[in-house]
Amino acid sequence: MQLIQETADLSAYLAADEAIDHQHPVVRETAARLAADAADSYAYARLAYEFVRDAVPHSADTGDPRVTWRASDVLARRTGICHAKAHALAVLLRAEDIPTALCYQRLLDDGDGHVVHGLVAVRFHGAWHRQDPRGGKPGVDARFSLGVERPAWIPDAARGELDHPVLYAAPHPAVLDALRTAPDREALGRALPSTL
């Protein structure tokens, strides 16, 4: 799949906003702690990915009803759905000047419909590489890779699933609105878009 930058301006993929708040103290502290163990930016990116994947449980897996959407809150509360975890990984990477985009997939939900899944793309060596920090569970083995993609799920076109090729500099407005306004994870499940 050919990934398409929403904007040609790479600085947009380093910017802070309401959700990707990389100047927040909890973000700066977490980034500094991870950077202390990294020999270079690639090692840092891998450590940040593994931290978000493993240390921030997916709220659907744990049954946590809280909805987080601002990256600093995801890191502080250590919970979130895929979109929130993508915001947390994006904030940690951008905090260390690694261009990071937000990406989306359309996947089957637990019923007969579809849901938009969130992940990120990181820019290394002049190319974008998608990473899925969703976290492991039975049947899910997402890993950090600049070679072959290792996402949580590979869309099945025959089932109406797809990869959205656009690399967003900020969270998609429909996703962000659902995250900001949902009082709990159950309501969020009903509010998230099924397509972009």
XYZ file of C-alpha atoms in Angstrom:
196
model
C 0.000 0.000 0.000
C 1.230 3.468 -0.877
C 1.042 5.730 2.188
C -0.052 9.314 1.459
C 1.042 12.257 3.600
C -1.852 14.541 4.464
C 0.618 17.415 4.146
C 4.041 17.649 2.517
C 5.303 19.666 5.508
C 7.175 17.179 7.721
C 7.113 19.618 10.634
C 3.363 18.930 10.920
C 4.278 15.385 11.994
C 6.326 16.788 14.884
C 3.725 19.288 16.100
C 1.930 19.302 19.417
C -1.820 19.739 19.662
C -4.585 19.115 22.183
C -4.252 15.307 21.934
C -0.536 15.014 21.154
C 0.654 17.198 24.036
C 4.394 16.499 24.037
C 5.340 19.417 26.287
C 3.348 17.968 29.207
C 5.571 17.018 32.195
C 4.466 13.359 32.268
C 5.349 13.053 28.584
C 8.734 14.734 29.038
C 9.538 12.531 32.068
C 8.545 9.325 30.268
C 10.459 10.286 27.133
C 13.577 11.165 29.141
C 13.443 7.864 31.012
C 13.146 5.882 27.765
C 15.803 7.963 25.984
C 18.311 7.273 28.782
C 18.305 3.607 27.734
C 18.495 4.229 23.973
C 21.709 4.399 21.945
C 20.044 6.165 18.999
C 16.681 7.311 17.660
C 15.845 3.885 16.227
C 16.442 2.227 19.615
C 14.395 4.954 21.292
C 11.498 4.423 18.857
C 11.518 0.686 19.577
C 11.608 1.284 23.359
C 8.766 3.824 23.142
C 6.719 1.408 21.044
C 7.267 -1.477 23.468
C 6.470 0.764 26.442
C 3.108 1.847 25.007
C 2.287 -1.644 23.732
C 3.147 -3.415 26.990
C 2.863 -0.891 29.849
C -0.393 0.763 28.751
C -3.024 -1.993 28.670
C -5.792 -1.823 26.084
C -8.896 -0.924 28.083
C -11.083 -3.462 26.253
C -8.708 -6.249 27.324
C -8.764 -5.183 30.981
C -12.408 -4.122 31.167
C -11.417 -0.584 32.177
C -14.407 1.693 31.458
C -12.343 4.925 31.431
C -11.871 6.761 28.141
C -8.532 8.488 27.599
C -7.639 10.494 24.519
C -5.012 13.087 25.450
C -1.590 11.419 25.244
C -0.448 12.668 28.647
C -3.586 11.202 30.252
C -3.011 7.853 28.520
C 0.524 7.745 29.940
C -0.537 8.906 33.418
C -3.567 6.624 33.750
C -1.977 3.713 31.865
C -5.115 2.801 29.929
C -6.687 3.425 26.552
C -8.126 1.920 23.414
C -6.084 1.658 20.201
C -6.576 5.335 19.291
C -5.453 6.525 22.709
C -2.435 4.220 22.605
C -1.577 5.587 19.138
C -1.714 9.121 20.586
C 0.620 8.020 23.407
C 3.150 6.503 21.017
C 2.964 9.525 18.709
C 3.599 11.886 21.630
C 6.646 9.965 22.839
C 8.144 9.826 19.351
C 7.442 13.472 18.564
C 8.868 14.468 21.951
C 12.198 13.152 20.650
C 11.864 14.784 17.192
C 10.831 11.624 15.321
C 8.160 12.435 12.705
C 5.049 10.415 13.491
C 1.696 10.205 11.714
C -1.635 8.799 12.819
C -3.060 6.026 10.628
C -6.269 4.077 10.506
C -7.701 0.743 9.407
C -11.320 -0.274 8.892
C -11.878 -3.643 10.583
C -14.815 -5.863 11.483
C -16.075 -5.239 14.983
C -17.308 -7.933 17.355
C -20.723 -7.882 15.667
C -21.744 -7.480 12.040
C -20.359 -3.970 11.561
C -17.016 -2.263 11.166
C -14.894 -0.057 13.372
C -11.954 2.256 12.710
C -8.721 1.025 14.330
C -5.880 3.436 15.169
C -2.137 3.010 14.691
C 0.849 5.212 13.778
C 3.523 5.548 11.123
C 7.058 6.588 11.985
C 9.489 8.151 9.509
C 12.985 6.674 9.298
C 15.467 6.647 6.405
C 13.174 8.742 4.193
C 10.199 6.377 4.418
C 7.133 5.830 6.581
C 6.761 2.608 8.575
C 3.431 1.759 10.231
C 3.479 0.535 13.839
C 0.544 -0.820 15.837
C 0.908 -0.313 19.622
C -2.475 -1.933 20.358
C -0.934 -4.592 22.568
C -0.942 -8.328 22.588
C -3.746 -10.719 23.383
C -4.452 -14.207 22.084
C -4.235 -14.016 18.302
C -2.470 -10.630 18.300
C 1.297 -10.389 17.918
C 2.080 -6.787 16.908
C 5.770 -5.841 16.884
C 7.985 -2.865 16.061
C 9.551 -3.236 12.619
C 11.008 -0.999 9.943
C 10.962 -3.925 7.524
C 7.891 -6.102 7.141
C 4.867 -4.594 8.923
C 3.749 -6.422 12.081
C 0.310 -4.883 12.845
C -2.257 -6.381 15.185
C -4.516 -7.172 12.222
C -4.194 -7.426 8.458
C -7.394 -6.191 6.781
C -9.374 -8.690 4.718
C -10.867 -6.891 1.699
C -13.389 -9.698 1.182
C -14.877 -8.787 4.570
C -14.980 -5.053 3.847
C -11.809 -4.327 5.800
C -9.130 -1.944 4.535
C -6.054 0.102 5.312
C -6.605 3.847 5.029
C -3.524 5.174 3.189
C -3.596 8.750 4.543
C -0.963 9.734 7.109
C -2.635 12.274 9.386
C -0.662 14.929 11.246
C -3.410 15.186 13.904
C -6.060 12.729 15.069
C -8.955 12.379 12.626
C -11.732 14.763 13.814
C -14.428 12.037 13.904
C -12.228 9.796 16.058
C -11.154 12.634 18.349
C -14.732 13.851 18.810
C -15.881 10.348 19.801
C -13.013 9.994 22.281
C -13.558 13.432 23.839
C -17.311 13.121 24.300
C -17.819 9.490 25.339
C -18.532 9.142 29.080
C -17.243 5.551 29.140
C -15.799 2.838 26.911
C -19.209 1.291 26.197
C -20.537 4.606 24.869
C -17.301 5.097 22.960
C -17.855 1.810 21.155
C -21.155 3.178 19.837
C -19.695 6.600 18.981
C -16.569 5.641 17.032
C -16.910 5.900 13.255
C -17.167 2.759 11.155
C -15.340 4.420 8.274
C -13.411 7.627 7.567
